CSV table of C-alpha atoms and ligand atoms in Angstrom, one decimal:
chain,number,residue,atom,x,y,z
A,70,MET,CA,15.0,-17.7,-9.4
A,71,ALA,CA,16.2,-14.6,-7.6
A,72,GLU,CA,18.4,-11.6,-8.6
A,73,LYS,CA,21.5,-10.7,-6.6
A,74,ASP,CA,21.4,-7.3,-4.9
A,75,SER,CA,24.4,-4.9,-4.9
A,76,GLY,CA,24.1,-4.6,-1.1
A,77,ASN,CA,24.5,-1.3,0.7
A,78,SER,CA,28.0,-0.4,-0.5
A,79,ILE,CA,28.2,2.7,1.8
A,80,ASN,CA,27.2,2.0,5.4
A,81,ARG,CA,26.9,4.6,8.2
A,82,ARG,CA,30.4,4.2,9.4
A,83,GLN,CA,32.0,4.1,6.0
A,84,PHE,CA,30.1,7.2,5.0
A,85,LEU,CA,31.3,9.1,8.1
A,86,LYS,CA,34.8,8.0,7.4
A,87,ALA,CA,34.7,8.8,3.8
A,88,SER,CA,33.3,12.3,4.4
A,89,GLY,CA,36.0,12.8,6.9
A,90,ALA,CA,35.8,16.5,7.6
A,91,ALA,CA,33.9,17.6,10.7
A,92,SER,CA,32.6,20.6,8.7
A,93,ALA,CA,30.9,18.3,6.3
A,94,ILE,CA,29.2,16.4,9.2
A,95,ALA,CA,28.2,19.7,10.8
A,96,GLY,CA,26.8,20.9,7.5
A,97,SER,CA,24.8,17.6,7.0
A,98,ALA,CA,23.5,17.8,10.6
A,99,GLY,CA,22.5,21.4,9.9
A,100,LEU,CA,20.7,20.4,6.8
A,101,ALA,CA,19.0,17.5,8.6
A,102,MET,CA,17.8,19.9,11.4
A,103,PHE,CA,16.5,22.4,8.8
A,104,GLY,CA,14.8,19.6,6.9
A,105,TYR,CA,13.2,18.4,10.2
A,106,ALA,CA,12.0,21.8,11.0
A,107,ALA,CA,10.5,22.2,7.5
A,108,GLY,CA,9.0,18.7,7.7
A,109,ILE,CA,7.0,19.4,10.8
A,110,ASP,CA,5.3,22.4,9.1
A,111,PRO,CA,1.8,21.3,8.0
A,112,ARG,CA,2.2,23.5,4.9
A,113,SER,CA,4.5,20.7,3.6
A,114,TYR,CA,1.8,18.0,3.9
A,115,GLN,CA,1.7,16.9,0.3
A,116,GLY,CA,-1.4,15.5,-1.2
A,117,TYR,CA,-4.3,17.5,0.2
A,118,GLN,CA,-4.8,20.0,-2.7
A,119,SER,CA,-6.8,17.2,-4.4
A,120,PHE,CA,-9.7,19.0,-5.9
A,121,GLU,CA,-7.7,20.8,-8.6
A,122,GLY,CA,-5.1,18.1,-9.0
A,123,ALA,CA,-2.4,20.5,-7.9
A,124,ASP,CA,-0.5,17.8,-6.0
A,125,GLN,CA,-0.1,15.4,-8.9
A,126,ASN,CA,2.7,17.7,-10.0
A,127,PHE,CA,5.5,15.4,-11.2
A,128,ASN,CA,6.1,15.7,-14.9
A,129,ARG,CA,6.0,12.0,-15.8
A,130,GLU,CA,6.6,12.5,-19.5
A,131,LYS,CA,10.4,12.5,-19.2
A,132,TRP,CA,10.4,9.3,-17.1
A,133,THR,CA,8.0,7.1,-19.1
A,134,VAL,CA,9.2,3.7,-20.3
A,135,ASP,CA,7.6,1.1,-22.6
A,136,GLU,CA,7.8,-1.7,-20.1
A,137,PRO,CA,7.0,-1.5,-16.4
A,138,THR,CA,9.9,-1.9,-14.0
A,139,TYR,CA,8.7,-5.2,-12.7
A,140,GLN,CA,9.8,-7.7,-15.3
A,141,LYS,CA,7.7,-10.4,-17.1
A,142,VAL,CA,9.8,-13.6,-16.9
A,143,GLY,CA,7.3,-16.3,-17.9
A,144,LYS,CA,3.7,-17.1,-18.3
A,145,GLY,CA,1.6,-14.9,-16.0
A,146,ILE,CA,-0.5,-16.9,-13.5
A,147,ARG,CA,-3.5,-15.4,-11.9
A,148,PRO,CA,-3.5,-15.3,-8.1
A,149,ASP,CA,-6.0,-17.1,-5.9
A,150,ALA,CA,-7.3,-14.7,-3.2
A,151,ARG,CA,-8.4,-17.6,-1.0
A,152,THR,CA,-4.8,-18.6,-0.3
A,153,GLU,CA,-2.5,-15.8,-1.5
A,154,VAL,CA,-4.3,-12.9,0.1
A,155,ILE,CA,-3.1,-13.3,3.7
A,156,PHE,CA,-6.3,-11.9,5.3
A,157,ASP,CA,-8.5,-14.3,3.3
A,158,ARG,CA,-6.2,-17.3,4.0
A,159,ARG,CA,-6.1,-16.5,7.7
A,160,GLY,CA,-9.9,-16.2,7.7
A,161,TYR,CA,-10.4,-19.6,6.1
A,162,MET,CA,-7.7,-21.1,8.4
A,163,MET,CA,-9.4,-19.8,11.5
A,164,ARG,CA,-12.7,-21.4,10.4
A,165,ALA,CA,-10.9,-24.8,9.9
A,166,TYR,CA,-8.6,-24.5,12.9
A,167,LYS,CA,-8.8,-26.9,15.8
A,168,PRO,CA,-6.0,-27.5,18.4
A,169,GLY,CA,-3.6,-30.1,17.0
A,170,CYS,CA,-4.9,-29.8,13.5
A,171,THR,CA,-2.7,-30.7,10.5
A,172,ILE,CA,-2.6,-29.6,6.9
A,173,ASP,CA,-4.8,-32.5,6.0
A,174,ASP,CA,-7.6,-31.1,8.2
A,175,MET,CA,-7.8,-28.0,5.9
A,176,ASN,CA,-10.2,-27.5,3.0
A,177,ASP,CA,-8.9,-28.3,-0.5
A,178,PRO,CA,-7.5,-24.9,-1.6
A,179,LEU,CA,-5.7,-24.5,1.8
A,180,LYS,CA,-4.5,-28.1,1.8
A,181,SER,CA,-2.7,-27.8,-1.6
A,182,TYR,CA,-1.4,-24.3,-0.7
A,183,TYR,CA,0.0,-25.4,2.7
A,184,LYS,CA,1.5,-28.6,1.1
A,185,GLU,CA,3.5,-26.3,-1.1
A,186,ASN,CA,4.2,-23.7,1.6
A,187,PRO,CA,4.4,-25.7,4.9
A,188,ARG,CA,6.2,-22.7,6.6
A,189,ASP,CA,3.0,-20.6,6.1
A,190,PHE,CA,1.0,-23.3,7.9
A,191,GLU,CA,3.3,-23.0,10.9
A,192,LEU,CA,3.2,-19.2,10.8
A,193,ASP,CA,-0.6,-19.2,10.5
A,194,VAL,CA,-0.9,-21.6,13.4
A,195,LEU,CA,1.5,-19.5,15.5
A,196,GLY,CA,-0.6,-16.4,14.8
A,197,ILE,CA,-3.8,-18.1,15.9
A,198,GLU,CA,-2.5,-20.1,18.9
A,199,GLU,CA,0.1,-17.8,20.4
A,200,ILE,CA,0.0,-14.3,19.1
A,201,MET,CA,-3.8,-13.6,19.0
A,202,PRO,CA,-4.4,-14.5,22.6
A,203,LYS,CA,-1.6,-12.2,23.8
A,204,PHE,CA,-2.8,-9.5,21.6
A,205,ARG,CA,-6.4,-9.8,23.1
A,206,GLN,CA,-4.9,-9.7,26.6
A,207,ASP,CA,-2.8,-6.6,26.0
A,208,SER,CA,-5.6,-4.9,24.0
A,209,VAL,CA,-7.6,-4.8,27.2
A,210,LYS,CA,-4.7,-3.9,29.4
A,211,TYR,CA,-3.5,-0.9,27.3
A,212,ARG,CA,-6.9,0.1,25.9
A,213,ASP,CA,-6.9,3.6,27.3
A,214,GLN,CA,-3.4,4.4,26.0
A,215,PHE,CA,-4.6,4.0,22.4
A,216,ARG,CA,-8.1,5.2,23.0
A,217,LEU,CA,-7.8,8.4,20.8
A,218,ALA,CA,-5.9,6.6,18.0
A,219,ASN,CA,-8.6,3.9,17.8
A,220,ALA,CA,-11.4,6.4,18.0
A,221,PHE,CA,-9.8,8.4,15.1
A,222,SER,CA,-9.4,5.3,13.0
A,223,HIS,CA,-13.0,4.1,13.6
A,224,ALA,CA,-14.3,7.6,12.9
A,225,MET,CA,-12.5,7.7,9.5
A,226,SER,CA,-14.2,4.5,8.4
A,227,ALA,CA,-17.7,5.5,9.7
A,228,VAL,CA,-19.0,6.8,6.5
A,229,SER,CA,-18.5,4.5,3.6
A,230,PRO,CA,-20.3,3.7,0.3
A,231,ARG,CA,-22.4,0.5,0.4
A,232,HIS,CA,-20.8,-2.3,-1.5
A,233,ASP,CA,-23.0,-3.7,-4.4
A,234,SER,CA,-22.6,-7.5,-4.1
A,235,ARG,CA,-24.4,-8.4,-7.3
A,236,PRO,CA,-22.2,-10.0,-10.0
A,237,PRO,CA,-20.5,-7.7,-12.5
A,238,GLY,CA,-23.0,-8.5,-15.3
A,239,GLU,CA,-25.6,-6.6,-13.2
A,240,ALA,CA,-23.7,-4.4,-10.7
A,241,ASP,CA,-21.3,-2.8,-13.2
A,242,PHE,CA,-23.9,-1.5,-15.7
A,243,PRO,CA,-26.0,1.6,-15.6
A,244,ARG,CA,-29.4,1.2,-14.1
A,245,ALA,CA,-32.7,2.3,-15.5
A,246,ARG,CA,-34.2,5.2,-13.5
A,247,ARG,CA,-37.8,5.7,-12.6
A,248,GLY,CA,-39.0,2.9,-14.8
A,249,GLY,CA,-37.2,4.1,-17.9
A,250,THR,CA,-34.5,2.3,-19.8
A,251,PRO,CA,-30.8,2.3,-18.7
A,252,PRO,CA,-28.8,5.1,-20.4
A,253,GLU,CA,-27.1,4.3,-23.7
A,254,PRO,CA,-23.4,5.0,-23.9
A,255,VAL,CA,-22.8,8.5,-25.1
A,256,SER,CA,-20.8,8.9,-28.2
A,257,LEU,CA,-17.4,10.2,-27.1
A,258,LYS,CA,-15.3,12.4,-29.5
A,259,ASP,CA,-11.8,11.3,-28.6
A,260,PRO,CA,-10.2,8.8,-26.1
A,261,GLU,CA,-7.5,11.4,-25.2
A,262,MET,CA,-10.1,14.0,-24.3
A,263,THR,CA,-12.0,11.3,-22.3
A,264,SER,CA,-8.8,10.5,-20.3
A,265,LYS,CA,-8.4,14.2,-19.5
A,266,LEU,CA,-12.0,14.4,-18.4
A,267,ILE,CA,-11.8,11.3,-16.2
A,268,LYS,CA,-8.6,12.6,-14.6
A,269,LYS,CA,-10.1,16.0,-13.9
A,270,VAL,CA,-13.3,14.6,-12.3
A,271,SER,CA,-11.2,12.1,-10.3
A,272,HIS,CA,-9.3,15.1,-8.8
A,273,GLN,CA,-12.6,16.9,-8.3
A,274,PHE,CA,-13.9,13.8,-6.4
A,275,GLY,CA,-10.9,14.2,-4.1
A,276,SER,CA,-8.1,12.1,-5.6
A,277,THR,CA,-4.5,13.3,-5.3
A,278,LEU,CA,-3.2,10.8,-7.9
A,279,VAL,CA,-4.9,9.3,-11.0
A,280,GLY,CA,-3.6,7.1,-13.8
A,281,ILE,CA,-5.1,4.9,-16.5
A,282,ALA,CA,-4.0,1.5,-17.8
A,283,LYS,CA,-5.3,-1.3,-20.0
A,284,LEU,CA,-6.3,-4.0,-17.5
A,285,ASN,CA,-3.8,-6.9,-17.7
A,286,PRO,CA,-5.9,-10.1,-17.0
A,287,ASP,CA,-3.0,-11.5,-15.0
A,288,TRP,CA,-3.9,-9.1,-12.2
A,289,VAL,CA,-7.5,-10.5,-11.9
A,290,TYR,CA,-7.9,-13.0,-9.1
A,291,LEU,CA,-8.7,-16.5,-10.3
A,292,HIS,CA,-10.8,-17.0,-7.2
A,293,THR,CA,-11.8,-13.7,-5.6
A,294,HIS,CA,-12.8,-12.5,-2.2
A,295,ARG,CA,-16.2,-13.4,-0.7
A,296,GLY,CA,-19.1,-11.0,-1.1
A,297,ARG,CA,-18.2,-9.7,-4.5
A,298,GLY,CA,-21.0,-11.4,-6.4
A,299,PHE,CA,-19.0,-14.5,-7.4
A,300,ASP,CA,-18.9,-18.1,-6.3
A,301,VAL,CA,-15.4,-18.0,-4.8
A,302,ASP,CA,-14.8,-21.6,-5.6
A,303,THR,CA,-15.5,-21.2,-9.3
A,304,PRO,CA,-12.7,-19.7,-11.4
A,305,LEU,CA,-13.6,-16.2,-12.3
A,306,GLU,CA,-13.9,-15.4,-16.0
A,307,VAL,CA,-12.6,-11.9,-16.6
A,308,PRO,CA,-15.6,-9.9,-17.7
A,309,LYS,CA,-15.1,-8.4,-21.2
A,310,HIS,CA,-16.1,-4.9,-20.0
A,311,TRP,CA,-13.1,-4.8,-17.6
A,312,GLU,CA,-11.0,-3.3,-20.4
A,313,TYR,CA,-9.4,-0.4,-18.6
A,314,ALA,CA,-8.3,0.2,-15.0
A,315,ILE,CA,-8.5,3.7,-13.5
A,316,ALA,CA,-6.2,4.0,-10.5
A,317,VAL,CA,-6.8,6.7,-7.9
A,318,GLY,CA,-4.7,7.4,-4.8
A,319,VAL,CA,-4.8,9.6,-1.7
A,320,PRO,CA,-2.3,10.2,1.1
A,321,MET,CA,-2.6,8.7,4.6
A,322,SER,CA,-2.6,11.3,7.4
A,323,TRP,CA,1.1,12.2,7.6
A,324,ASP,CA,1.4,12.6,11.3
A,325,SER,CA,-0.3,9.4,12.4
A,326,MET,CA,1.6,7.5,9.6
A,327,TYR,CA,4.9,8.5,11.0
A,328,ALA,CA,3.8,7.4,14.5
A,329,ASN,CA,3.4,3.8,13.3
A,330,PRO,CA,2.8,1.1,14.3
A,331,ASN,CA,0.8,1.9,17.4
A,332,TYR,CA,-0.8,5.2,16.4
A,333,GLY,CA,-1.0,4.7,12.6
A,334,THR,CA,-4.2,4.2,10.6
A,335,SER,CA,-4.9,3.5,7.0
A,336,GLU,CA,-8.6,4.1,7.5
A,337,ASP,CA,-8.6,7.8,6.7
A,338,ALA,CA,-7.1,7.1,3.3
A,339,TYR,CA,-9.1,3.9,2.8
A,340,SER,CA,-12.3,5.8,3.3
A,341,ARG,CA,-11.4,8.7,0.9
A,342,ALA,CA,-10.2,6.2,-1.7
A,343,ARG,CA,-13.5,4.3,-1.5
A,344,ILE,CA,-15.6,7.4,-1.8
A,345,ILE,CA,-13.7,8.6,-4.9
A,346,ALA,CA,-14.0,5.2,-6.6
A,347,TYR,CA,-17.7,5.0,-6.0
A,348,ARG,CA,-18.2,8.5,-7.2
A,349,LEU,CA,-16.1,7.9,-10.3
A,350,ALA,CA,-18.0,4.6,-11.1
A,351,SER,CA,-21.3,6.4,-10.8
A,352,PHE,CA,-20.1,9.2,-13.1
A,353,ILE,CA,-19.1,6.7,-15.8
A,354,LYS,CA,-22.3,4.8,-15.5
A,355,GLN,CA,-24.3,8.0,-15.9
A,356,LEU,CA,-22.5,8.3,-19.3
A,357,GLY,CA,-23.8,4.8,-20.2
A,358,TYR,CA,-20.6,2.8,-19.7
A,359,ALA,CA,-19.8,0.0,-17.3
A,360,ALA,CA,-17.8,0.6,-14.2
A,361,ARG,CA,-16.9,-1.3,-11.0
A,362,PRO,CA,-15.1,0.0,-8.0
A,363,HIS,CA,-12.4,-2.2,-6.4
A,364,VAL,CA,-11.8,-0.6,-3.0
A,365,PRO,CA,-10.0,-1.2,0.4
A,366,GLY,CA,-10.2,-3.2,2.4
A,367,ASN,CA,-10.5,-6.4,0.5
A,368,SER,CA,-13.3,-5.4,-1.8
A,369,TYR,CA,-11.2,-6.1,-4.8
A,370,ASP,CA,-11.3,-8.6,-7.6
A,371,ILE,CA,-7.9,-7.5,-8.8
A,372,MET,CA,-4.4,-6.9,-7.5
A,373,VAL,CA,-3.8,-3.2,-7.0
A,374,PRO,CA,0.0,-2.6,-6.9
A,375,PRO,CA,0.8,-3.8,-10.5
A,376,ILE,CA,-2.1,-1.8,-11.8
A,377,LEU,CA,-0.7,1.4,-10.2
A,378,VAL,CA,2.6,0.6,-11.9
A,379,ASP,CA,0.9,0.0,-15.3
A,380,ALA,CA,-0.9,3.3,-14.9
A,381,GLY,CA,2.3,5.2,-14.5
A,382,LEU,CA,1.7,6.2,-10.9
A,383,GLY,CA,5.0,4.8,-9.6
A,384,GLU,CA,7.2,1.7,-9.1
A,385,GLN,CA,7.0,-1.2,-6.7
A,386,GLY,CA,9.7,-1.0,-4.0
A,387,ARG,CA,11.5,-3.6,-1.8
A,388,HIS,CA,8.6,-3.4,0.7
A,389,SER,CA,6.2,-4.4,-2.1
A,390,VAL,CA,4.4,-1.0,-1.8
A,391,VAL,CA,4.2,1.3,-4.8
A,392,ILE,CA,6.4,4.4,-4.6
A,393,THR,CA,5.2,7.5,-6.3
A,394,PRO,CA,7.1,10.7,-7.1
A,395,GLU,CA,4.5,12.8,-5.2
A,396,LEU,CA,3.7,10.9,-2.1
A,397,GLY,CA,6.4,8.2,-1.9
A,398,CYS,CA,4.5,5.2,-0.7
A,399,ASN,CA,2.4,7.1,1.8
A,400,PHE,CA,-0.9,6.6,0.0
A,401,ARG,CA,-3.8,4.2,-0.4
A,402,ALA,CA,-5.5,3.4,-3.7
A,403,SER,CA,-8.7,2.2,-5.4
A,404,ILE,CA,-9.3,1.0,-8.9
A,405,VAL,CA,-12.3,1.3,-11.2
A,406,THR,CA,-12.5,-1.2,-14.0
A,407,THR,CA,-14.5,0.1,-17.0
A,408,ASN,CA,-15.1,0.0,-20.7
A,409,ILE,CA,-15.2,3.7,-21.4
A,410,PRO,CA,-12.6,4.2,-24.2
A,411,MET,CA,-9.6,6.2,-23.0
A,412,LYS,CA,-6.0,6.9,-23.8
A,413,THR,CA,-3.8,5.0,-21.4
A,414,ASP,CA,-0.7,6.2,-19.5
A,415,LYS,CA,2.7,4.6,-19.7
A,416,PRO,CA,4.7,3.2,-16.8
A,417,ILE,CA,7.5,5.3,-15.4
A,418,ASP,CA,11.1,4.5,-14.2
A,419,ILE,CA,12.2,7.0,-11.5
A,420,GLY,CA,15.1,4.7,-10.4
A,421,VAL,CA,13.3,2.9,-7.6
A,422,GLN,CA,14.7,-0.5,-8.6
A,423,ASP,CA,18.3,0.6,-8.3
A,424,PHE,CA,17.7,2.6,-5.1
A,425,CYS,CA,16.0,-0.3,-3.4
A,426,SER,CA,18.8,-2.6,-4.4
A,427,TYR,CA,21.1,-1.0,-1.7
A,428,CYS,CA,18.9,1.2,0.5
A,429,MET,CA,17.4,-1.6,2.8
A,430,ILE,CA,16.1,1.0,5.3
A,431,CYS,CA,12.6,-0.7,5.4
A,432,ALA,CA,14.3,-4.1,5.9
A,433,ASP,CA,16.3,-2.7,8.8
A,434,ASN,CA,13.2,-1.2,10.4
A,435,CYS,CA,10.7,-4.0,9.9
A,436,PRO,CA,10.1,-5.6,13.3
A,437,SER,CA,9.2,-9.0,11.8
A,438,ASN,CA,12.0,-9.4,9.3
A,439,SER,CA,9.3,-9.7,6.6
A,440,ILE,CA,11.3,-7.7,4.0
A,441,THR,CA,14.0,-9.5,2.1
A,442,ARG,CA,17.5,-8.2,1.8
A,443,GLU,CA,18.0,-10.4,-1.3
A,444,GLY,CA,17.1,-9.5,-4.9
A,445,ARG,CA,13.7,-9.7,-6.6
A,446,ILE,CA,12.1,-13.1,-7.1
A,447,ASP,CA,9.8,-14.6,-9.7
A,448,VAL,CA,6.2,-14.5,-8.6
A,449,ARG,CA,3.6,-16.0,-10.9
A,450,GLY,CA,5.6,-15.1,-14.0
A,451,TYR,CA,6.8,-11.6,-12.9
A,452,ARG,CA,10.0,-10.6,-11.2
A,453,ARG,CA,9.6,-8.2,-8.3
A,454,TRP,CA,10.2,-7.9,-4.6
A,455,GLU,CA,7.9,-9.8,-2.3
A,456,ILE,CA,7.5,-9.5,1.5
A,457,ASP,CA,6.7,-12.5,3.8
A,458,LYS,CA,3.0,-11.8,4.3
A,459,ALA,CA,2.5,-14.4,7.1
A,460,THR,CA,5.2,-12.9,9.4
A,461,CYS,CA,4.0,-9.4,8.5
A,462,LEU,CA,0.4,-10.2,9.6
A,463,ASN,CA,1.7,-11.9,12.7
A,464,PHE,CA,3.3,-8.6,13.6
A,465,TRP,CA,0.1,-6.7,12.8
A,466,ASN,CA,-1.4,-8.8,15.6
A,467,SER,CA,1.6,-8.0,17.9
A,468,ASN,CA,1.0,-4.3,18.3
A,469,LEU,CA,-1.9,-2.2,19.5
A,470,GLY,CA,-3.7,1.0,18.3
A,471,PRO,CA,-5.5,0.8,15.0
A,472,MET,CA,-4.5,-2.6,13.8
A,473,GLY,CA,-1.7,-2.9,11.3
A,474,CYS,CA,1.8,-1.6,10.6
A,475,ARG,CA,3.1,0.8,8.1
A,476,LEU,CA,6.6,1.1,9.5
A,477,CYS,CA,8.1,0.2,6.1
A,478,ILE,CA,6.1,3.2,4.6
A,479,ALA,CA,7.1,5.5,7.5
A,480,SER,CA,10.8,4.8,7.2
A,481,CYS,CA,11.1,4.7,3.4
A,482,PRO,CA,13.2,7.7,2.2
A,483,TYR,CA,10.7,8.3,-0.6
A,484,THR,CA,7.9,9.0,2.0
A,485,ARG,CA,8.7,12.6,2.7
A,486,LYS,CA,6.7,15.7,2.9
A,487,ALA,CA,7.1,18.4,0.2
A,488,ASN,CA,9.6,20.6,2.0
A,489,TRP,CA,12.5,22.1,0.1
A,490,LEU,CA,15.1,19.7,1.4
A,491,HIS,CA,13.3,16.6,0.3
A,492,LYS,CA,12.3,18.1,-3.0
A,493,THR,CA,15.9,19.0,-3.7
A,494,ALA,CA,17.1,15.5,-2.7
A,495,PHE,CA,14.6,13.9,-5.0
A,496,LYS,CA,15.6,16.1,-7.9
A,497,VAL,CA,19.3,15.3,-7.3
A,498,SER,CA,18.5,11.6,-7.1
A,499,LEU,CA,16.5,11.6,-10.3
A,500,ASN,CA,19.2,13.3,-12.3
A,501,ASP,CA,22.3,11.5,-11.1
A,502,PRO,CA,23.0,8.6,-13.4
A,503,THR,CA,25.9,7.4,-11.2
A,504,GLY,CA,23.7,6.6,-8.2
A,505,LEU,CA,26.4,8.2,-5.9
A,506,SER,CA,24.1,10.9,-4.6
A,507,ASP,CA,21.5,8.2,-3.8
A,508,LYS,CA,24.0,6.3,-1.7
A,509,ALA,CA,25.1,9.4,0.1
A,510,LEU,CA,21.5,10.4,0.8
A,511,THR,CA,20.7,6.9,2.1
A,512,SER,CA,23.7,7.0,4.4
A,513,LEU,CA,22.7,10.5,5.6
A,514,GLN,CA,19.2,9.2,6.5
A,515,LYS,CA,20.7,6.2,8.3
A,516,SER,CA,23.0,8.5,10.2
A,517,PHE,CA,20.6,11.1,11.3
A,518,TYR,CA,17.2,9.5,11.6
A,519,ASP,CA,17.2,7.2,14.6
A,520,ALA,CA,14.6,4.6,15.1
A,521,PRO,CA,13.7,2.4,18.1
A,522,ASP,CA,15.0,-1.1,18.3
A,523,PRO,CA,12.4,-3.1,16.2
A,524,GLN,CA,11.6,-5.4,19.2
A,525,LYS,CA,10.3,-2.3,21.1
A,526,TYR,CA,7.3,-2.0,18.8
A,527,TYR,CA,5.8,-5.3,20.1
A,528,ILE,CA,3.2,-5.5,22.9
A,529,PRO,CA,4.6,-6.0,26.4
A,530,SER,CA,3.3,-9.6,26.4
A,531,LEU,CA,5.6,-10.4,23.5
A,532,GLY,CA,8.6,-8.6,25.0
A,533,GLY,CA,8.0,-5.1,23.6
A,534,GLU,CA,7.3,-1.6,24.9
A,535,ASN,CA,4.4,-0.4,22.6
A,536,ALA,CA,6.9,2.0,20.9
A,537,SER,CA,6.2,4.0,17.8
A,538,TYR,CA,8.6,5.1,15.0
A,539,ARG,CA,8.0,8.8,15.7
A,540,GLU,CA,6.2,10.4,18.6
A,541,PRO,CA,2.4,10.4,18.1
A,542,PRO,CA,0.9,13.7,17.2
A,543,TRP,CA,-0.5,15.7,20.2
A,544,TRP,CA,-4.1,15.0,19.2
A,545,LEU,CA,-3.6,11.2,19.5
A,546,ARG,CA,-1.9,11.2,23.0
A,547,SER,CA,-4.6,9.8,25.1
A,548,GLU,CA,-2.6,10.4,28.3
A,549,ASP,CA,-2.9,14.2,27.8
A,550,PHE,CA,-6.7,14.1,27.5
A,551,ILE,CA,-8.0,11.1,29.4
A,552,GLU,CA,-7.7,10.1,33.0
A,553,PHE,CA,-6.5,6.5,33.4
B,250,SF4,S1,4.0,-3.6,7.4
B,250,SF4,FE1,5.4,-3.7,9.2
B,250,SF4,S2,5.7,-5.9,9.6
B,250,SF4,FE2,4.8,-5.7,7.5
B,250,SF4,S3,6.6,-5.6,6.1
B,250,SF4,FE3,6.0,-3.4,6.6
B,250,SF4,S4,7.4,-3.0,8.4
B,250,SF4,FE4,7.3,-5.2,8.2
B,251,SF4,S1,13.0,1.9,2.4
B,251,SF4,FE1,12.0,2.5,0.4
B,251,SF4,S2,13.7,3.0,-0.9
B,251,SF4,FE2,14.6,1.9,0.8
B,251,SF4,S3,14.7,-0.3,0.2
B,251,SF4,FE3,12.8,0.0,1.2
B,251,SF4,S4,11.3,0.5,-0.3
B,251,SF4,FE4,13.3,0.8,-1.2
């Protein structure tokens, strides 16, 4: 079952017609220019005053709701990472793949998944047979052009905590030190004070955003990723000590994010989110409680986006990414599951569901048409937007630079630096119950923020021009530093 969207009731042409007066247009253009000028000032790079929590500055109290803005519409069904996490599925498929293979040649979980989703079988084969060879060919041909972007991305992931691959019954609990006994849980005075403490130390560890939720078992994979201390083919029983989920988030480098897809990287934020989660888990264990980090990339036993929603950090948008008041969707997150007793946060409703019902900017900019223009759909008992992950990954393999694509994040109107224009626009949007200002703001963005034709983002072998959404920052332009 799917909802009906209202559609974009004011498009660019209608907006310009409706506004009519040249002075209004000139005024808007002036504002856009001022906004642009303010936006390129590094002082507006929201999210880096982490250590004191100064950038988690949105007062959520006024916008809390009892139920999250995804909707429960049936019995929740736990996801199977082997088939529903595209990276895992593609990995299993690549191991089983032979030229001319059919669904019947796949292992059992893949076979039943592909029988229900035959289009994904075709898209996965297309990715392996056609897109990957062209990607490899152009990676060599254009290597020097993206030398700095790739070096930056690799450097960001160079220092990472070592993953503990023992099962949760061992890995999550405090260890005995120097032949002694493991620390007993300290007696904590008050769950509310503990939440305050956990949030404060998370900021001290470098987190921009932090929120706390009770862990909904529907978000725990039924079969998880490899290397997590579980037999992936045996259904995972949710450990009793995974009672709470602490969600932490940090921004991706603003400049390289806007220069997606060919110059963008998630690695800087992945790395910081990993370090924070490991520090936090260590802190909790020192107090005698259980804690397990779930970190990028793919070292999770849980689904991250709905936990961010439950923890009151934001709402899930049309592009499936969570949108927060402070960073929009320009952030990466980790989760720590734990049994330290805490007061939990409530979800928030900042109007994202309405805004996304007519905005469509991410869908317009997505090079692979992976973002629906229709309403939300029912996925495993919950109603929300869902992207086409197979076409999305095929595009990840169709552009160069640090692999991936965050164009939907770069183009989303919520992903804006903390300059006065965007702060004002967000305030107006939050406090206008009619939604008229949102529609006007969306039209303004569509009118004044040009973007390349989505086909240009592809590698030349697939008909593109290696384009990026915005110009790469000066420090990632290889041609200015390297002879080639
Ligand atoms: S990451 Fe890129 S390809 Fe995937 S949905 Fe977003 S814009 Fe589309
Ligand atoms: S660009 Fe952002 S606000 Fe617009 S529809 Fe997509 S997710 Fe929603």
